[in-house]
Amino acid sequence: IESTKDSKETTMASSTRFAKTLAQLKVLNSARWTRAVAALEAVEAATSLSELESMLTTLDTALERIISTPLVNAWPALRFPRAAEPLALALGFRSPNADGLFFYEGSKSPAALAELDLAREALDSFRATAKARAESRTAQERLAHLRPEPPVGTAGTVTITLRDTVRRVYRRRFAADHSLSDVIVWARVVCADDKLDARSLRATDPVVRLTSDDTSSTLQRLGFFPGAALDVVEPRSDEKKVPLKKKPSTKPKPSELFKAIATRFDDAERPPATRLGAATAAPRSDRVPRRLAPAPA
């Protein structure tokens, strides 16, 4: 998997800052801080990321209170994992009763407080580095379940270039008979988004509109051979279909047809009456009226 330089800036910056701060602490007391760093790495290996972050957050809060109020002698006790006891001792904490509770008994001089401030910065950098390492391990474990990546130069190889929402670029090789679902699983890992699906991918080269029905399609069938560029976008809904606009109908309504038939002779001359369809003939003016015979007397 290839990524741009921007995708590694946070991890590199935190690692560099941790190394520089640790170097300053080692100048002050090399042996003590070497044991402290070894304790941090042991805690990271023996506990989960959430437990490590919880311990470092609690420790950071305690150190901040000690630095800001050095004249106060009553600070809350801290409980450290057994693997982190060298770290507690390096910071000036002691457990008088060996019950796992540690109290700060170190020096409160300006030099000692400055050393604790450097330790806070180192612990904060270590937390960022440990988180990046944990995320990388999780991603590698999930990628291990993918179908193997074809070696470079293998016939029928499809190179997928993926760009996420913050314009980070990733590349991976797939076989032409791999399905789009394989690409989706890989994209979920590198983008750290388990909700990503086919509707969240936009094929820009070649331009292909991907839907949920394409999940089982092979990359060759989708036209992605020998390579394709995909962008991660906001998921769209395949169910939302724009209704087609109905064209105005030119067919007349039945009422209009009836009216046209009923009034078809209104504006034209009526045809002459025929014998069968004619009405009573109009009286002729040249006819002599018939005289009736007189009634008998």
Short mmCIF file of C-alpha atoms in Angstrom, two decimals:
data_model
loop_
_atom_site.label_atom_id
_atom_site.label_comp_id
_atom_site.label_asym_id
_atom_site.label_seq_id
_atom_site.Cartn_x
_atom_site.Cartn_y
_atom_site.Cartn_z
CA ILE A 1 0.00 0.00 0.00
CA GLU A 2 1.39 3.37 -0.95
CA SER A 3 0.29 6.59 0.68
CA THR A 4 1.21 10.22 0.24
CA LYS A 5 3.65 11.98 2.50
CA ASP A 6 0.83 13.84 4.26
CA SER A 7 -0.64 10.59 5.58
CA LYS A 8 2.50 9.93 7.65
CA GLU A 9 3.20 13.42 8.96
CA THR A 10 1.39 12.94 12.28
CA THR A 11 3.12 9.66 13.13
CA MET A 12 6.53 10.93 12.05
CA ALA A 13 6.13 14.19 13.98
CA SER A 14 5.10 12.45 17.20
CA SER A 15 7.91 9.90 16.90
CA THR A 16 10.49 12.62 16.25
CA ARG A 17 9.23 14.75 19.12
CA PHE A 18 9.31 11.75 21.45
CA ALA A 19 12.87 10.92 20.42
CA LYS A 20 14.06 14.51 20.94
CA THR A 21 12.40 14.83 24.33
CA LEU A 22 13.71 11.45 25.40
CA ALA A 23 17.21 12.51 24.39
CA GLN A 24 16.94 15.55 26.67
CA LEU A 25 15.73 13.40 29.55
CA LYS A 26 18.56 10.92 29.05
CA VAL A 27 21.05 13.75 29.32
CA LEU A 28 19.65 14.47 32.76
CA ASN A 29 19.67 10.87 33.94
CA SER A 30 20.37 8.34 31.25
CA ALA A 31 19.96 5.11 33.23
CA ARG A 32 16.72 6.14 34.93
CA TRP A 33 14.92 7.20 31.73
CA THR A 34 16.19 4.22 29.80
CA ARG A 35 14.42 2.01 32.32
CA ALA A 36 11.33 4.23 32.10
CA VAL A 37 11.11 3.88 28.31
CA ALA A 38 11.58 0.12 28.58
CA ALA A 39 8.69 0.09 31.08
CA LEU A 40 6.48 2.07 28.68
CA GLU A 41 7.16 -0.37 25.86
CA ALA A 42 6.45 -3.31 28.20
CA VAL A 43 3.10 -1.77 29.19
CA GLU A 44 2.25 -1.19 25.53
CA ALA A 45 2.95 -4.83 24.73
CA ALA A 46 1.07 -6.22 27.76
CA THR A 47 -2.07 -4.05 27.73
CA SER A 48 -4.60 -2.81 25.24
CA LEU A 49 -4.45 0.64 23.71
CA SER A 50 -7.40 1.84 25.79
CA GLU A 51 -5.73 0.74 29.05
CA LEU A 52 -2.46 2.39 28.03
CA GLU A 53 -4.20 5.64 27.14
CA SER A 54 -6.15 5.59 30.42
CA MET A 55 -2.93 5.15 32.43
CA LEU A 56 -1.12 7.91 30.53
CA THR A 57 -4.07 10.30 30.88
CA THR A 58 -4.20 9.74 34.64
CA LEU A 59 -0.44 10.14 34.92
CA ASP A 60 -0.48 13.33 32.83
CA THR A 61 -3.16 14.86 35.07
CA ALA A 62 -1.16 14.01 38.19
CA LEU A 63 2.07 15.46 36.79
CA GLU A 64 0.29 18.65 35.75
CA ARG A 65 -1.00 19.11 39.32
CA ILE A 66 2.43 18.46 40.80
CA ILE A 67 4.10 20.97 38.46
CA SER A 68 1.43 23.66 38.92
CA THR A 69 1.14 23.31 42.73
CA PRO A 70 4.54 22.11 43.99
CA LEU A 71 3.93 23.40 47.53
CA VAL A 72 0.92 21.13 48.07
CA ASN A 73 1.91 17.91 49.78
CA ALA A 74 -1.41 16.06 49.39
CA TRP A 75 -1.68 14.61 45.90
CA PRO A 76 -3.89 11.67 45.06
CA ALA A 77 -2.31 8.24 44.96
CA LEU A 78 -1.86 6.53 41.59
CA ARG A 79 -2.07 2.87 40.76
CA PHE A 80 0.36 1.62 38.13
CA PRO A 81 0.47 -1.77 36.40
CA ARG A 82 3.33 -3.96 37.55
CA ALA A 83 5.08 -3.51 34.22
CA ALA A 84 4.96 0.28 34.64
CA GLU A 85 6.60 0.40 38.08
CA PRO A 86 10.01 1.44 36.64
CA LEU A 87 8.22 4.38 34.98
CA ALA A 88 6.63 5.38 38.29
CA LEU A 89 10.00 5.22 40.06
CA ALA A 90 11.66 7.30 37.30
CA LEU A 91 9.03 10.01 37.76
CA GLY A 92 9.59 10.17 41.53
CA PHE A 93 6.66 8.05 42.71
CA ARG A 94 7.06 5.55 45.55
CA SER A 95 4.86 2.82 47.00
CA PRO A 96 5.59 2.74 50.74
CA ASN A 97 3.21 -0.12 51.52
CA ALA A 98 3.87 -2.21 48.40
CA ASP A 99 0.12 -2.33 47.79
CA GLY A 100 0.26 -0.95 44.27
CA LEU A 101 -0.54 2.64 45.31
CA PHE A 102 2.15 5.18 44.45
CA PHE A 103 2.67 8.62 45.95
CA TYR A 104 4.91 11.37 44.61
CA GLU A 105 7.97 11.72 46.84
CA GLY A 106 10.36 13.27 44.34
CA SER A 107 12.08 16.61 44.44
CA LYS A 108 10.12 19.85 44.00
CA SER A 109 13.06 21.95 42.88
CA PRO A 110 12.74 23.98 39.66
CA ALA A 111 15.12 21.59 37.89
CA ALA A 112 13.08 18.54 38.97
CA LEU A 113 9.81 20.20 37.93
CA ALA A 114 11.32 21.09 34.54
CA GLU A 115 12.33 17.47 34.17
CA LEU A 116 8.73 16.39 34.94
CA ASP A 117 7.47 18.83 32.30
CA LEU A 118 9.77 17.21 29.75
CA ALA A 119 8.47 13.83 30.87
CA ARG A 120 4.88 14.95 30.23
CA GLU A 121 5.81 15.94 26.70
CA ALA A 122 7.57 12.63 26.15
CA LEU A 123 4.57 10.68 27.47
CA ASP A 124 2.19 12.62 25.22
CA SER A 125 4.36 11.86 22.19
CA PHE A 126 4.61 8.21 23.20
CA ARG A 127 0.81 8.01 23.40
CA ALA A 128 0.45 9.32 19.83
CA THR A 129 3.11 6.90 18.60
CA ALA A 130 1.51 3.95 20.40
CA LYS A 131 -1.89 4.81 18.94
CA ALA A 132 -0.46 4.96 15.42
CA ARG A 133 1.26 1.61 15.93
CA ALA A 134 -1.94 0.02 17.25
CA GLU A 135 -3.95 1.29 14.29
CA SER A 136 -1.30 0.00 11.92
CA ARG A 137 -1.37 -3.45 13.54
CA THR A 138 -5.16 -3.56 13.34
CA ALA A 139 -5.06 -2.60 9.67
CA GLN A 140 -2.46 -5.24 8.91
CA GLU A 141 -4.55 -7.90 10.65
CA ARG A 142 -7.60 -6.97 8.62
CA LEU A 143 -5.64 -6.85 5.39
CA ALA A 144 -4.36 -10.35 6.11
CA HIS A 145 -7.89 -11.65 5.50
CA LEU A 146 -7.91 -10.25 1.95
CA ARG A 147 -7.11 -12.35 -1.06
CA PRO A 148 -3.34 -12.15 -1.72
CA GLU A 149 -2.01 -9.29 -3.80
CA PRO A 150 -0.67 -10.42 -7.18
CA PRO A 151 3.08 -9.97 -7.66
CA VAL A 152 4.29 -7.12 -9.85
CA GLY A 153 4.12 -7.99 -13.54
CA THR A 154 1.56 -10.80 -13.18
CA ALA A 155 -0.75 -11.12 -16.18
CA GLY A 156 -4.32 -10.05 -15.54
CA THR A 157 -3.40 -7.60 -12.76
CA VAL A 158 -5.62 -4.60 -12.02
CA THR A 159 -4.08 -1.64 -10.17
CA ILE A 160 -6.62 0.28 -8.10
CA THR A 161 -5.80 3.86 -7.08
CA LEU A 162 -7.97 5.06 -4.21
CA ARG A 163 -8.26 8.65 -3.01
CA ASP A 164 -10.05 9.28 0.28
CA THR A 165 -12.01 12.34 1.39
CA VAL A 166 -8.88 14.18 2.57
CA ARG A 167 -7.12 13.46 -0.74
CA ARG A 168 -4.74 10.79 0.57
CA VAL A 169 -3.88 8.29 -2.14
CA TYR A 170 -3.55 4.50 -1.74
CA ARG A 171 -2.69 1.86 -4.34
CA ARG A 172 -3.05 -1.91 -4.41
CA ARG A 173 -2.96 -4.64 -7.01
CA PHE A 174 -5.87 -7.03 -7.55
CA ALA A 175 -6.49 -9.87 -9.96
CA ALA A 176 -8.92 -9.17 -12.78
CA ASP A 177 -11.27 -11.87 -11.46
CA HIS A 178 -11.37 -10.29 -7.99
CA SER A 179 -14.72 -8.74 -7.19
CA LEU A 180 -15.58 -5.20 -6.19
CA SER A 181 -16.26 -6.50 -2.68
CA ASP A 182 -12.50 -7.19 -2.30
CA VAL A 183 -11.78 -3.56 -3.16
CA ILE A 184 -14.43 -2.39 -0.69
CA VAL A 185 -12.90 -4.42 2.17
CA TRP A 186 -9.48 -2.96 1.37
CA ALA A 187 -10.92 0.58 1.17
CA ARG A 188 -12.62 0.17 4.57
CA VAL A 189 -9.28 -0.72 6.14
CA VAL A 190 -7.13 2.02 4.64
CA CYS A 191 -9.83 4.68 5.10
CA ALA A 192 -10.79 3.43 8.60
CA ASP A 193 -14.48 3.53 7.66
CA ASP A 194 -16.49 0.33 8.13
CA LYS A 195 -19.61 1.93 6.62
CA LEU A 196 -18.01 2.37 3.21
CA ASP A 197 -19.80 0.51 0.40
CA ALA A 198 -20.16 0.55 -3.38
CA ARG A 199 -22.25 3.72 -3.27
CA SER A 200 -19.36 5.49 -1.50
CA LEU A 201 -17.00 4.89 -4.43
CA ARG A 202 -16.94 6.96 -7.59
CA ALA A 203 -15.00 5.56 -10.51
CA THR A 204 -13.31 8.46 -12.30
CA ASP A 205 -11.11 6.53 -14.74
CA PRO A 206 -12.93 4.81 -16.34
CA VAL A 207 -16.14 6.61 -15.45
CA VAL A 208 -18.52 3.99 -14.08
CA ARG A 209 -21.55 4.54 -11.87
CA LEU A 210 -21.24 1.91 -9.16
CA THR A 211 -24.32 0.57 -7.36
CA SER A 212 -24.98 -2.05 -4.72
CA ASP A 213 -25.64 -4.57 -7.49
CA ASP A 214 -22.00 -4.28 -8.63
CA THR A 215 -20.56 -5.62 -5.37
CA SER A 216 -20.23 -9.17 -6.69
CA SER A 217 -19.08 -8.11 -10.18
CA THR A 218 -15.48 -8.79 -11.17
CA LEU A 219 -13.12 -5.93 -11.85
CA GLN A 220 -12.75 -7.02 -15.46
CA ARG A 221 -16.50 -6.98 -15.98
CA LEU A 222 -16.66 -3.45 -14.56
CA GLY A 223 -14.05 -2.34 -17.10
CA PHE A 224 -11.31 -1.71 -14.52
CA PHE A 225 -8.62 -3.71 -16.36
CA PRO A 226 -5.70 -2.86 -16.37
CA GLY A 227 -6.32 -0.12 -13.80
CA ALA A 228 -8.91 2.22 -12.31
CA ALA A 229 -9.07 5.35 -10.17
CA LEU A 230 -11.67 5.55 -7.40
CA ASP A 231 -12.68 8.45 -5.17
CA VAL A 232 -14.37 8.08 -1.79
CA VAL A 233 -17.48 10.26 -1.75
CA GLU A 234 -20.58 10.68 0.36
CA PRO A 235 -22.75 7.58 -0.11
CA ARG A 236 -25.72 8.06 -2.39
CA SER A 237 -28.99 6.16 -2.27
CA ASP A 238 -29.77 3.85 -5.17
CA GLU A 239 -33.43 3.82 -4.16
CA LYS A 240 -33.97 7.52 -4.83
CA LYS A 241 -35.05 7.67 -8.44
CA VAL A 242 -36.01 10.91 -10.09
CA PRO A 243 -39.56 10.60 -11.48
CA LEU A 244 -39.83 11.00 -15.24
CA LYS A 245 -41.63 14.09 -16.43
CA LYS A 246 -44.79 13.19 -18.34
CA LYS A 247 -45.07 14.69 -21.78
CA PRO A 248 -48.33 16.50 -22.48
CA SER A 249 -50.72 14.17 -24.30
CA THR A 250 -52.00 15.22 -27.74
CA LYS A 251 -54.89 12.74 -27.63
CA PRO A 252 -58.24 14.55 -27.25
CA LYS A 253 -60.48 13.80 -24.32
CA PRO A 254 -63.76 11.87 -24.90
CA SER A 255 -65.79 14.96 -24.01
CA GLU A 256 -63.94 16.96 -26.66
CA LEU A 257 -64.61 14.26 -29.27
CA PHE A 258 -68.33 14.20 -28.42
CA LYS A 259 -68.56 17.98 -28.60
CA ALA A 260 -66.75 18.04 -31.96
CA ILE A 261 -69.18 15.49 -33.43
CA ALA A 262 -72.26 17.26 -32.05
CA THR A 263 -71.25 20.65 -33.47
CA ARG A 264 -69.62 19.54 -36.73
CA PHE A 265 -72.27 21.29 -38.91
CA ASP A 266 -72.63 24.48 -36.86
CA ASP A 267 -70.12 26.50 -38.89
CA ALA A 268 -70.77 24.88 -42.28
CA GLU A 269 -73.71 24.61 -44.72
CA ARG A 270 -75.93 21.64 -43.95
CA PRO A 271 -76.20 19.09 -46.78
CA PRO A 272 -79.52 18.78 -48.70
CA ALA A 273 -82.08 16.44 -47.26
CA THR A 274 -82.37 13.05 -48.87
CA ARG A 275 -85.49 11.00 -49.42
CA LEU A 276 -84.85 8.66 -46.57
CA GLY A 277 -83.48 11.18 -44.16
CA ALA A 278 -85.60 14.11 -45.18
CA ALA A 279 -88.22 15.67 -43.00
CA THR A 280 -91.70 16.77 -44.18
CA ALA A 281 -91.40 18.56 -47.48
CA ALA A 282 -91.79 22.28 -47.38
CA PRO A 283 -95.13 23.59 -48.85
CA ARG A 284 -94.98 24.88 -52.41
CA SER A 285 -96.41 28.29 -53.20
CA ASP A 286 -97.73 27.27 -56.69
CA ARG A 287 -100.01 24.56 -55.36
CA VAL A 288 -103.74 25.26 -55.48
CA PRO A 289 -105.42 24.59 -52.23
CA ARG A 290 -107.88 21.73 -52.40
CA ARG A 291 -111.53 22.71 -52.08
CA LEU A 292 -113.68 20.69 -49.79
CA ALA A 293 -117.11 19.49 -51.05
CA PRO A 294 -120.15 21.19 -49.45
CA ALA A 295 -121.91 19.26 -46.79
CA PRO A 296 -125.31 17.71 -47.84
CA ALA A 297 -128.41 19.60 -46.86
#
